[in-house]
Coordinates of C-alpha atoms in Angstrom, one line a residue:
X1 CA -72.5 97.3 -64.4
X2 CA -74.2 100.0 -62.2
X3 CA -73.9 100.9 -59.0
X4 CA -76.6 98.8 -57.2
X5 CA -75.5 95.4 -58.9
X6 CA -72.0 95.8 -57.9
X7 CA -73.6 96.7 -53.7
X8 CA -75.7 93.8 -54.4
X9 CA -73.2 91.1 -55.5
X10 CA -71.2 92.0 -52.9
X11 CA -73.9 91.3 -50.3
X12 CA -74.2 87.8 -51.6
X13 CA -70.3 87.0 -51.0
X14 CA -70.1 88.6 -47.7
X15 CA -73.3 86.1 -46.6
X16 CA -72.0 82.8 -48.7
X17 CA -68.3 83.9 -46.8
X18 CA -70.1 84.1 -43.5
X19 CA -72.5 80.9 -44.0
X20 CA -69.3 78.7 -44.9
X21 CA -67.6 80.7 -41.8
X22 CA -70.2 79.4 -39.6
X23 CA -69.8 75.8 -41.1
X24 CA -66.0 75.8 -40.8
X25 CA -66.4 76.6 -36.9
X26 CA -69.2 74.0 -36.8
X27 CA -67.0 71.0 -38.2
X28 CA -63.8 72.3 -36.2
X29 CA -66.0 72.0 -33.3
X30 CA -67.4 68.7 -33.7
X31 CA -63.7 67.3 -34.6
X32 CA -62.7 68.9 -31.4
X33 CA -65.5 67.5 -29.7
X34 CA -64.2 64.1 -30.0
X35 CA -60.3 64.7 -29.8
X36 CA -61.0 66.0 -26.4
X37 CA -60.6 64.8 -23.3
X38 CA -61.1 66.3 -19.6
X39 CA -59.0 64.3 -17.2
X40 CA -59.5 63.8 -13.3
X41 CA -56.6 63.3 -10.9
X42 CA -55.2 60.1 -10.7
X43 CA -57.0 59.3 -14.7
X44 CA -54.8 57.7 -17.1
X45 CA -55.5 57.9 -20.5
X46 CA -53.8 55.5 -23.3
X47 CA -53.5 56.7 -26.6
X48 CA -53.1 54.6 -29.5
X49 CA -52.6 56.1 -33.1
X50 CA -54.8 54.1 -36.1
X51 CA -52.8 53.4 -40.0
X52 CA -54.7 56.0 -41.6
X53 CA -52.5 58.4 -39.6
X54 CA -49.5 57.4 -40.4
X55 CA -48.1 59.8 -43.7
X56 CA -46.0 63.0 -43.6
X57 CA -49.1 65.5 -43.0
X58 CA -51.4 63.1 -41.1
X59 CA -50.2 63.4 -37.6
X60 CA -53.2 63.5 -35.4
X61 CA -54.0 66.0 -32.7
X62 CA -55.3 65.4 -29.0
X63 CA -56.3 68.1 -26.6
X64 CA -56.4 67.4 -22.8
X65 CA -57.8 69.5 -20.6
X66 CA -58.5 70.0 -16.6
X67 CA -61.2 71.9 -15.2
X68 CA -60.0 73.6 -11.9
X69 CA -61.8 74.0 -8.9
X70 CA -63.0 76.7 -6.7
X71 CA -60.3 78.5 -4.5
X72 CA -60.2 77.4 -1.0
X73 CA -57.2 78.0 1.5
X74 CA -57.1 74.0 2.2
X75 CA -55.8 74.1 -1.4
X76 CA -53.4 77.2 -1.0
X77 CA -50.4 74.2 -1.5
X78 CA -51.7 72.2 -3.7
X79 CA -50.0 71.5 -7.2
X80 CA -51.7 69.5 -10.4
X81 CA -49.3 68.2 -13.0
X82 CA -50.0 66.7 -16.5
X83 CA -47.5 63.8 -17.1
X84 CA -46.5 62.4 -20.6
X85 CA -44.9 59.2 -20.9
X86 CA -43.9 59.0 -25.0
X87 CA -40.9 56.9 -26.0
X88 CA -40.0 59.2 -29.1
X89 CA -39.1 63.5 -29.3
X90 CA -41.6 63.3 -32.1
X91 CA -44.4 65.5 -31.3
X92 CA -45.6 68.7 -30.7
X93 CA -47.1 70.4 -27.7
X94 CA -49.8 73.4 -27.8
X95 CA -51.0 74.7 -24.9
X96 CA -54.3 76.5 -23.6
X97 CA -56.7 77.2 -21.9
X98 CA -59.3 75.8 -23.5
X99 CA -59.8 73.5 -26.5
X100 CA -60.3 76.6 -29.3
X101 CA -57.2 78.5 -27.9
X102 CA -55.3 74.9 -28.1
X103 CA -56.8 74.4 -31.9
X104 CA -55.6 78.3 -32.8
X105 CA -52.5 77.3 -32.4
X106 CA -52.1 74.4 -34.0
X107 CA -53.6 76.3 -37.6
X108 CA -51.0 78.6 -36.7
X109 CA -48.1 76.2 -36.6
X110 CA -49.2 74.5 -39.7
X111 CA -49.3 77.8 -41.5
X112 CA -46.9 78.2 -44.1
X113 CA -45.4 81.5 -42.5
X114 CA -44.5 80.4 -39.0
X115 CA -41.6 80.1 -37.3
X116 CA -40.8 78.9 -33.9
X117 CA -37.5 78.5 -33.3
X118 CA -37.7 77.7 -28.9
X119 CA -40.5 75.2 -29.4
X120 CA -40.8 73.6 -25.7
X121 CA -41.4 69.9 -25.5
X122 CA -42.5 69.0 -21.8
X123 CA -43.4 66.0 -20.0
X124 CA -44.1 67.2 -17.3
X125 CA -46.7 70.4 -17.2
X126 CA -47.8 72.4 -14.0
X127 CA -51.1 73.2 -14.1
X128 CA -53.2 75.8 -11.8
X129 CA -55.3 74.1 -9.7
X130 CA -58.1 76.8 -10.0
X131 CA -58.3 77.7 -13.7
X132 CA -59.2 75.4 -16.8
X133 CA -56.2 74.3 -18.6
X134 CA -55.2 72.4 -21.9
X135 CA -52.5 70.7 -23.6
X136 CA -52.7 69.4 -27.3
X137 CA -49.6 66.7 -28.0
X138 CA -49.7 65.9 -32.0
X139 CA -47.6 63.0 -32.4
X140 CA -48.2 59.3 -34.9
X141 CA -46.4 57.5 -31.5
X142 CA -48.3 55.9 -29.2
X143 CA -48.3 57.5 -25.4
X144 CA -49.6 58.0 -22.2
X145 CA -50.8 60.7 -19.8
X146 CA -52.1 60.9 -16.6
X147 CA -53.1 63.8 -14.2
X148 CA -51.3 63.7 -10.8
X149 CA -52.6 66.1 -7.7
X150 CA -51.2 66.9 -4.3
X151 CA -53.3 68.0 -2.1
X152 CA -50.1 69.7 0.2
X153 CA -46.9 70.1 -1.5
X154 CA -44.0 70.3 0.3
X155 CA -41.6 71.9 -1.6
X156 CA -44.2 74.7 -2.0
X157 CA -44.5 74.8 1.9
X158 CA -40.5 74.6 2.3
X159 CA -40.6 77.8 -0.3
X160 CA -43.2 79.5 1.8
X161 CA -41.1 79.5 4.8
X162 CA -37.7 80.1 3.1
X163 CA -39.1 82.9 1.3
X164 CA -40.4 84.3 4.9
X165 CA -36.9 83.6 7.2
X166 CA -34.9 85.1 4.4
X167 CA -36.8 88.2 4.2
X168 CA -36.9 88.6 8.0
X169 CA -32.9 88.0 8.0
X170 CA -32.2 89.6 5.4
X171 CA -30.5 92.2 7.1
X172 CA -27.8 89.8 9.2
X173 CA -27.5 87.6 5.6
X174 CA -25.9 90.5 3.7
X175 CA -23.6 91.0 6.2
X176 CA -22.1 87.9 6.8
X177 CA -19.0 87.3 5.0
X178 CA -19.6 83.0 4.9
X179 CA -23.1 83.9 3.0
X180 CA -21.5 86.4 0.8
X181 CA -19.1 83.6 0.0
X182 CA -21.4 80.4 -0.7
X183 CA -24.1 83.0 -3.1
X184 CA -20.8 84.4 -5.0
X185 CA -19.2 79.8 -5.3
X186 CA -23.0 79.1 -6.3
X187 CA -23.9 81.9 -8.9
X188 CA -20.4 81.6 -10.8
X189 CA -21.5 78.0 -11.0
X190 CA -24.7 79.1 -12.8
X191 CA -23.6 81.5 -14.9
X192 CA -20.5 80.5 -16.7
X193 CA -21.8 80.7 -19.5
X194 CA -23.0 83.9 -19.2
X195 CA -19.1 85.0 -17.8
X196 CA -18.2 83.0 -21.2
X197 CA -20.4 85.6 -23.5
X198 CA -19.3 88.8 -21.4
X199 CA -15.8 88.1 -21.9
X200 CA -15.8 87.3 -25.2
X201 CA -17.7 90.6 -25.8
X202 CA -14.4 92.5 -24.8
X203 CA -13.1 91.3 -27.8
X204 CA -16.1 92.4 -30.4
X205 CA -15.3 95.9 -31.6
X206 CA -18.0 98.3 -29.7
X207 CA -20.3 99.0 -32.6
X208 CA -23.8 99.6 -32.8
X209 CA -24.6 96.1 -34.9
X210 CA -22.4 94.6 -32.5
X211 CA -25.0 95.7 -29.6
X212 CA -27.8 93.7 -31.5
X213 CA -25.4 90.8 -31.9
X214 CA -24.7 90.8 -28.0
X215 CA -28.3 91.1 -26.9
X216 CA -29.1 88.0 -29.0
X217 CA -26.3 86.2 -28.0
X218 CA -27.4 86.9 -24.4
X219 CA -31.1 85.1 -26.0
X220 CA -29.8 82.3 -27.0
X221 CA -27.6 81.8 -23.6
X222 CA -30.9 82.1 -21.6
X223 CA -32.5 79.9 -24.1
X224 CA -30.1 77.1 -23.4
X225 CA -30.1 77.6 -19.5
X226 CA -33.4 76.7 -20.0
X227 CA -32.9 73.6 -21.7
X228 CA -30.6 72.9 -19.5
X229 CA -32.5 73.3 -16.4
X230 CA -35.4 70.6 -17.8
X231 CA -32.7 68.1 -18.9
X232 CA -30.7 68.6 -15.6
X233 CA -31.5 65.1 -14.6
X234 CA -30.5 63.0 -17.7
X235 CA -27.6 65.4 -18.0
X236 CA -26.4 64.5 -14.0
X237 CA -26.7 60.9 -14.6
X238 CA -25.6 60.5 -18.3
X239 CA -22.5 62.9 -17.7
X240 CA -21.6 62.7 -14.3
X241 CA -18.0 63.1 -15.0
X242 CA -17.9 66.3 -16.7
X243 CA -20.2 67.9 -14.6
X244 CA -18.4 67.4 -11.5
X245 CA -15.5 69.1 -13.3
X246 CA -17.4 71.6 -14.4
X247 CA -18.4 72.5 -10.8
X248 CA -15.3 72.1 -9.5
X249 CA -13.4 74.2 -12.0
X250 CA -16.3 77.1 -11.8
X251 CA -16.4 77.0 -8.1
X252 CA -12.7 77.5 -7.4
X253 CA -12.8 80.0 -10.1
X254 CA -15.7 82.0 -8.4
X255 CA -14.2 81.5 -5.3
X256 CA -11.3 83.3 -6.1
X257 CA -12.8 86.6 -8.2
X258 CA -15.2 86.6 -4.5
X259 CA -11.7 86.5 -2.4
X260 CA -10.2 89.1 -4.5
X261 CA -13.0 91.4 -4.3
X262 CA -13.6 90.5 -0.7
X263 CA -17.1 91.3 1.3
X264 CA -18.7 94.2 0.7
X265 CA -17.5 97.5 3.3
X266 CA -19.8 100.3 2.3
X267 CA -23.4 100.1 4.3
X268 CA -25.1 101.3 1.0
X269 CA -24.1 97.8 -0.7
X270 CA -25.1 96.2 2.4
X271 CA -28.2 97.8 1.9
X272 CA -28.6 97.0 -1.8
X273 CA -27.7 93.4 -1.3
X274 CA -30.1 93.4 1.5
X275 CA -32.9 94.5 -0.7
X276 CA -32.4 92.4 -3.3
X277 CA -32.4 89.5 -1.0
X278 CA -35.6 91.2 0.2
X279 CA -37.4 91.1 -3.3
X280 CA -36.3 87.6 -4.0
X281 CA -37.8 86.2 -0.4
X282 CA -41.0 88.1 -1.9
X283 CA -41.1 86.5 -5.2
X284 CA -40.5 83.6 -3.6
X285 CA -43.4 83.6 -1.5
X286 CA -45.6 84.6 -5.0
X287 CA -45.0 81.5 -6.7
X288 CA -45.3 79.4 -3.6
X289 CA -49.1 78.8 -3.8
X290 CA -51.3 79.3 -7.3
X291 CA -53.9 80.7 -5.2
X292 CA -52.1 84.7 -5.7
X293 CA -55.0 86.2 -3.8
X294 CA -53.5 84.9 -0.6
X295 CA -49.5 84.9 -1.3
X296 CA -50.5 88.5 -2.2
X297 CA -51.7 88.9 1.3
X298 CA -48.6 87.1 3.0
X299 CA -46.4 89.1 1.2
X300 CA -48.3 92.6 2.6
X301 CA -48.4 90.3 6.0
X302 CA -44.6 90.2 5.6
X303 CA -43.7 93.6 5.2
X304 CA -46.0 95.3 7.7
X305 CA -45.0 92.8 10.8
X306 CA -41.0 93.5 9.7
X307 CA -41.6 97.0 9.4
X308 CA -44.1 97.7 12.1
X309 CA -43.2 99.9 14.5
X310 CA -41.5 97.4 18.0
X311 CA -42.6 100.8 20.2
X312 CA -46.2 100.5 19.3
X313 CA -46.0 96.9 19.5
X314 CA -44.8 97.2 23.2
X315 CA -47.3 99.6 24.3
X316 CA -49.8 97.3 22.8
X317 CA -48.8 94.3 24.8
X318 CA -49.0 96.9 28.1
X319 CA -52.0 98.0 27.3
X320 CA -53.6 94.5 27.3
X321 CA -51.8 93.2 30.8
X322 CA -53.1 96.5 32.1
X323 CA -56.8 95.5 31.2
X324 CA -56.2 92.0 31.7
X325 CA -53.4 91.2 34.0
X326 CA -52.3 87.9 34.3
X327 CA -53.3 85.4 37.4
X328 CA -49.9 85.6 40.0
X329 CA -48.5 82.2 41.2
X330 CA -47.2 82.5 44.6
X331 CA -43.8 80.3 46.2
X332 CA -44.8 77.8 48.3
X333 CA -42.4 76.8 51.1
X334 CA -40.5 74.2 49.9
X335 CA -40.0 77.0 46.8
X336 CA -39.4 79.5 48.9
X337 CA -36.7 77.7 50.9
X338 CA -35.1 75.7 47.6
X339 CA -35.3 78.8 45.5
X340 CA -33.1 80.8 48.7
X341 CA -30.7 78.0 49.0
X342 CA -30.1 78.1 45.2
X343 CA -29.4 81.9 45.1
X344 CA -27.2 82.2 48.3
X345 CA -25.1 79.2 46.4
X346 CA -25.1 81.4 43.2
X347 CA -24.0 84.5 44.3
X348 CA -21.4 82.9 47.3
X349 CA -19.6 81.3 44.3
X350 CA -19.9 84.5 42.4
X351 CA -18.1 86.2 45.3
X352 CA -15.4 83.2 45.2
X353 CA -15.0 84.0 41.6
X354 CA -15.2 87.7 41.6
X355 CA -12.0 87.5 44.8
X356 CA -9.9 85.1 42.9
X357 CA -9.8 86.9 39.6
X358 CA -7.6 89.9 38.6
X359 CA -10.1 92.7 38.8
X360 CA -9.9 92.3 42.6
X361 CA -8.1 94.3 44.4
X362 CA -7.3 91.6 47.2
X363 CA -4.9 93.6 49.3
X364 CA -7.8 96.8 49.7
X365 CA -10.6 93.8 50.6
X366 CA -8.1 92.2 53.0
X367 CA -7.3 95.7 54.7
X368 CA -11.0 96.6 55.2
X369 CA -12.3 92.9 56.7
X370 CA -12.2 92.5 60.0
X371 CA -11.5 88.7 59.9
X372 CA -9.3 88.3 56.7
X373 CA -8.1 84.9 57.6
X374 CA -12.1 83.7 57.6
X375 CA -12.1 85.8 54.3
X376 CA -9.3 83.6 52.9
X377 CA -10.5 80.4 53.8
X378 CA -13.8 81.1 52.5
X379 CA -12.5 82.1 49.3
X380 CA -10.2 78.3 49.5
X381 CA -14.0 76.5 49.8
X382 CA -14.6 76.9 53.1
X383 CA -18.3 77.6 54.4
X384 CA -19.3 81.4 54.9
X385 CA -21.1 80.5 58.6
X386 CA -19.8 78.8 61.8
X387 CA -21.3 75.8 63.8
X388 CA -21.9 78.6 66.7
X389 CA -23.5 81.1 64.6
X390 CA -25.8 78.4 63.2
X391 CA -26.6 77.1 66.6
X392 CA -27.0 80.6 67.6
X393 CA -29.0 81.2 65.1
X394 CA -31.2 77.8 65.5
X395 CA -32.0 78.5 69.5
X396 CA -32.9 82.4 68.5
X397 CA -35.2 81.1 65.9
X398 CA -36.7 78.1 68.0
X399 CA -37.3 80.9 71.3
X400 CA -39.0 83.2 68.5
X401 CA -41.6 80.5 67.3
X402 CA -42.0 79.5 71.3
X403 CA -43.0 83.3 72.1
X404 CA -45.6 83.3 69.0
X405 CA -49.1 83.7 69.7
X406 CA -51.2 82.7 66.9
X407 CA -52.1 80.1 68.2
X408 CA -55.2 80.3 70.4
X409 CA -56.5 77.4 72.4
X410 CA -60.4 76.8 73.7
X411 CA -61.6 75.6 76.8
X412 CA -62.1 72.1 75.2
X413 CA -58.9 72.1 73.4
X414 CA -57.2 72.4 76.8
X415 CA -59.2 70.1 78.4
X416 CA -58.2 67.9 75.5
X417 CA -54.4 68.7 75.8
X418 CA -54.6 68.6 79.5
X419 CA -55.9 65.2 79.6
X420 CA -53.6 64.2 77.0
X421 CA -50.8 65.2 79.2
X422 CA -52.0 63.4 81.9
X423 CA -51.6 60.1 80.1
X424 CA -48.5 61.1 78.1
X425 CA -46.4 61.5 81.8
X426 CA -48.3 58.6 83.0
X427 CA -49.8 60.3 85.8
X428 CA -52.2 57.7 88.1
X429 CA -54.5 59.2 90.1
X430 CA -56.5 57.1 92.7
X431 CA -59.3 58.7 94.4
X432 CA -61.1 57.9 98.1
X433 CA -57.7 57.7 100.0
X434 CA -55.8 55.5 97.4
X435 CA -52.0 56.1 96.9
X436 CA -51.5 58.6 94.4
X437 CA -48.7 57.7 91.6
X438 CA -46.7 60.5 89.6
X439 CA -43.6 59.2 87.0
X440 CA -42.4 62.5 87.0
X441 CA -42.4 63.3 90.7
X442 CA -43.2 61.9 93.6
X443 CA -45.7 63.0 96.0
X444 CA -44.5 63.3 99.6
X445 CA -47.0 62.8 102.5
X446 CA -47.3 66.1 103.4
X447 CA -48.0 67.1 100.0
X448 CA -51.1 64.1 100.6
X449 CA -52.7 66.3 103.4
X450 CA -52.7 69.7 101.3
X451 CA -55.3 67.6 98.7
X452 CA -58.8 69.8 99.6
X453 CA -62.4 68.7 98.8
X454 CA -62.3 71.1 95.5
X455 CA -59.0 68.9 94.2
X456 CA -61.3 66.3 95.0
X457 CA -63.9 67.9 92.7
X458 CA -61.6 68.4 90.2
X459 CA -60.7 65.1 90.0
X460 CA -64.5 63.6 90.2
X461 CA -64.7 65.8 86.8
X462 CA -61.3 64.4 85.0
X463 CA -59.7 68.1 86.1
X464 CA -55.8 68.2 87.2
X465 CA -55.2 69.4 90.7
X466 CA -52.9 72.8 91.3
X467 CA -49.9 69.4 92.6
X468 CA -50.6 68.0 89.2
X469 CA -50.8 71.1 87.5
X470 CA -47.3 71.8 88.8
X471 CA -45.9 68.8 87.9
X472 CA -47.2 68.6 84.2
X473 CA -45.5 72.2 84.0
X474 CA -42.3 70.4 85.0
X475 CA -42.7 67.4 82.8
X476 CA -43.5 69.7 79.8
X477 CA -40.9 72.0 79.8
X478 CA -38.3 69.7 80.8
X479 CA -39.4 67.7 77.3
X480 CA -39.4 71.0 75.5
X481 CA -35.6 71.9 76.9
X482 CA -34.7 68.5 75.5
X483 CA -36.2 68.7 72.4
X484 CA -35.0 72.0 71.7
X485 CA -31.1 70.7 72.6
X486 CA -32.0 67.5 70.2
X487 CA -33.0 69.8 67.2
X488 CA -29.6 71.7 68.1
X489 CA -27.8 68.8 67.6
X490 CA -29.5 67.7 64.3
X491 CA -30.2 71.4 61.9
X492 CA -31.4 70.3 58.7
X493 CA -33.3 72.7 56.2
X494 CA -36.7 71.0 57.5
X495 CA -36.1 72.1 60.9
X496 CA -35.3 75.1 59.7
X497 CA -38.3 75.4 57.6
X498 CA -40.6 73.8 59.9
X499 CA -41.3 73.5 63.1
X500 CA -44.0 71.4 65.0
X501 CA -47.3 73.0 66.9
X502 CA -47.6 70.2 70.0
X503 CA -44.5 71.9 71.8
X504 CA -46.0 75.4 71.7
X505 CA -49.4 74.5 72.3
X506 CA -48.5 71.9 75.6
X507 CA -46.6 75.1 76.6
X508 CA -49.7 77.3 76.6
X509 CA -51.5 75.1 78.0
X510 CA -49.1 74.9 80.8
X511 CA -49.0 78.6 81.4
X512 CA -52.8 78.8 81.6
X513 CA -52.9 76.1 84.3
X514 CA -50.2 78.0 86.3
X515 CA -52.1 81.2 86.1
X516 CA -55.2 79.3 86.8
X517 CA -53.5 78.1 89.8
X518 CA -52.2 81.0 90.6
X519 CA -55.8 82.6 90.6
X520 CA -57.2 80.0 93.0
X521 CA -54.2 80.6 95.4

């Protein structure tokens, strides 16, 4: 055969090989066409397996699959999970992302040459809300699945958090000798087993096969924490029992190896322990959310607001009440006075305290007072002022507000006050000869003759005459000495808050009168 034959018979196989390639993916295709099925949250789908299947090599294969959806931070916690409900362990699981990567590895179970000795049956799959994901189950039972979504998971949020106060405390955590305790109880509770391998590795002569033997013995231990961990439920409930003494036993034992070794001393331990509990909190906020774009940015979020710089911080904040300074609140009053009264109270009992206790040198107070019996009783509960240096205290304050002038009175306003004077001291006026009638005083007869035609005039206009004007003096100020000795008698915090404006301004008024009449004379 020459040369050119043998090129051109092999271009004929390589296109027959490809042509039935290209018919094989065609069929596999169509077949996968209708064994799958895309499934929307809260679908359930029903399988039922026909006779045909039934037979040692005809179990039948079934891809599900979800879609995802776009990522949006509304969906930063939520969580979509594929739930099997099968009565019997026999079946197989595959999983992909999409239907061909399912179907790939299901040929290459069912080769001859594979091996897979930590096959995982779940019933319960997480999926990623965001990316397309599959699951093939080949089974001959019948079974259900159904896609469940939470829109906000709770445990993820709880793991957000978590993963964010233990990072921030990180620092106080590692050294706290009750923490120290509970981590050391609870991780000798989970690995037992492993404590089980590494002690009986003391006993395997240290040989270089022996290194390969421990490594997969170490495999196999991880492989059946594993297990463990997805059966933990059935096991709790079906074993009860045993596992409490299994706890029990492993958390005295722990307990004990944590009590003999005792907290950690040495700040560099305190800082590797801190660390570690550092990179935990972060992988705990990873795989908190599927959406790793933004855990990725709550992680760098983490770090810089723990590590930033507090200075900076402060003369940030400084900065901004400089440019925008907040709006002030004054004290009104009644604050004013109640917020007085409550820190003369505070510090007088501080004083009682402070002279009763040991760091007092009573003796050296008593020797530099100049009233130490007042000294003593107020220390015994007595009050800190007298009755005379309150009343003294009271009349000071009372002449003070009578000597103020901020008050300023118009010609009406004394008219007005004048007139209301008049009526107050029932002063009766009769004009044309009549008898003139004052409750304050009475006129004498001679005191009749001094009336001229101007007091006449005056009282044509509603004026007071200079005799009236002296006698409203009189009235007023005997009413002000009264009221004064009345408010004496009665000192409350109003009065000494307060004090009324008719008493200073009947006063004025008064003065301007006598000056007025003073004038005329």
């Amino acid at each position: 055969m020459s040369i050119n034959n043998y090129v051109i018979l092999c271009c004929l196989v390589a296109v027959v090989s490809a042509a039935e390639l290209v018919d094989k993916n065609k069929n596999d295709q169509a077949n996968l066409g209708g064994r799958v099925t895309y499934l929307e949250a809260g679908e359930i789908h029903i399988y039922e397996p026909l006779r045909r299947h039934r037979g040692f090599f005809e179990k039948d294969l079934r891809t599900y699959c979800y879609r995802g959806e776009h990522k949006t931070l509304g969906r930063l916690f939520e969580t979509v999970e594929l739930i099997l409900e099968i009565d019997s362990d026999d079946y197989t699981q595959y999983d992909g992302a999409t239907p061909a990567e399912v179907q790939e590895h299901y040929d290459e179970h069912r080769s001859l040459f594979s091996f897979n000795l930590f096959s995982q049956k779940r019933t319960r799959l997480q999926l990623s809300p965001f990316a397309s994901s599959c699951m093939g189950i080949e089974t001959i039972e019948p079974y259900r699945i159904r896609l469940q979504k939470v829109r906000v998971d709770f445990w993820r949020v709880i793991q957000l958090v978590v993963g964010c106060l233990v990072f921030h405390y990180a620092g106080k955590l590692s050294q706290n000798a009750v923490f120290y305790y509970i981590t050391g109880v609870a991780l000798g509770i989970c690995s037992s087993f492993m404590l089980l391998i590494w002690l009986s590795s003391k006993l395997v002569p240290r040989r270089t096969m022996m290194y390969g033997v421990l490594i997969g013995g170490w495999t196999i231990g991880l492989y059946v924490i594993q297990m463990l961990w997805e059966n933990l439920q059935v096991i709790i409930l079906t074993y009860r029992t045993y596992v409490f003494w299994y706890i029990f036993v492993t958390g005295v034992v722990s307990f004990f190896f944590c009590y003999r070794w005792g907290p950690p001393t040495n700040q560099r331990s305190k800082n590797i322990i801190k660390w570690l509990l550092q990179l935990m909190s972060l992988i705990m906020i990873y795989f908190s959310s599927r959406y790793e774009e933004a855990t990725a940015a709550i992680i760098i979020l983490t770090i810089i607001l723990h590590y930033f710089p507090r200075s900076l911080w402060y003369k940030g904040r400084a900065f901004w009440l400089r440019k925008f300074p907040p709006k002030r609140r004054f004290l009104t009053n009644e604050e004013y006075y109640e917020q007085g009264v409550r820190e003369t109270t505070k510090a007088l009992d501080e004083l009682r305290s402070f002279a009763s206790s040991p760091d007092c040198n009573q003796w050296r107070v008593m020797s530099k007072l100049r009233d130490p019996m007042r000294f003593a009783a107020f220390v015994e509960g007595a009050s800190h002022l007298r009755d005379e240096e309150i009343l003294h205290f009271e009349s000071s304050k009372y002449s003070d507000d009578l000597d103020d002038s901020d008050i300023s009175l118009n010609d009406s306003d004394e008219e007005d006050v004048s007139s209301q004077i008049i009526q107050q001291h029932h002063v009766k006026t009769y004009y044309n000869g009549q008898q003139q009638l004052n409750t304050v005083g009475d006129i004498s007869e001679d005191e009749e003759d001094v009336i001229s035609e101007e007091d006449e005039e005056n009282m044509a206009r509603g004026r007071a005459t200079p005799l009236q004007r002296y006698h409203i003096t009189h009235a007023s100020n005997s009413a002000t000495i009264s009221s004064a000795k009345q408010r004496l008698r009665h000192i409350t915090p109003t009065t000494r808050a307060r004090h009324s404006s008719a008493p200073r301004s009947v006063t004025r008024s008064s003065r301007l009168y006598e000056q007025e009449f003073s004038d005329e004379g």
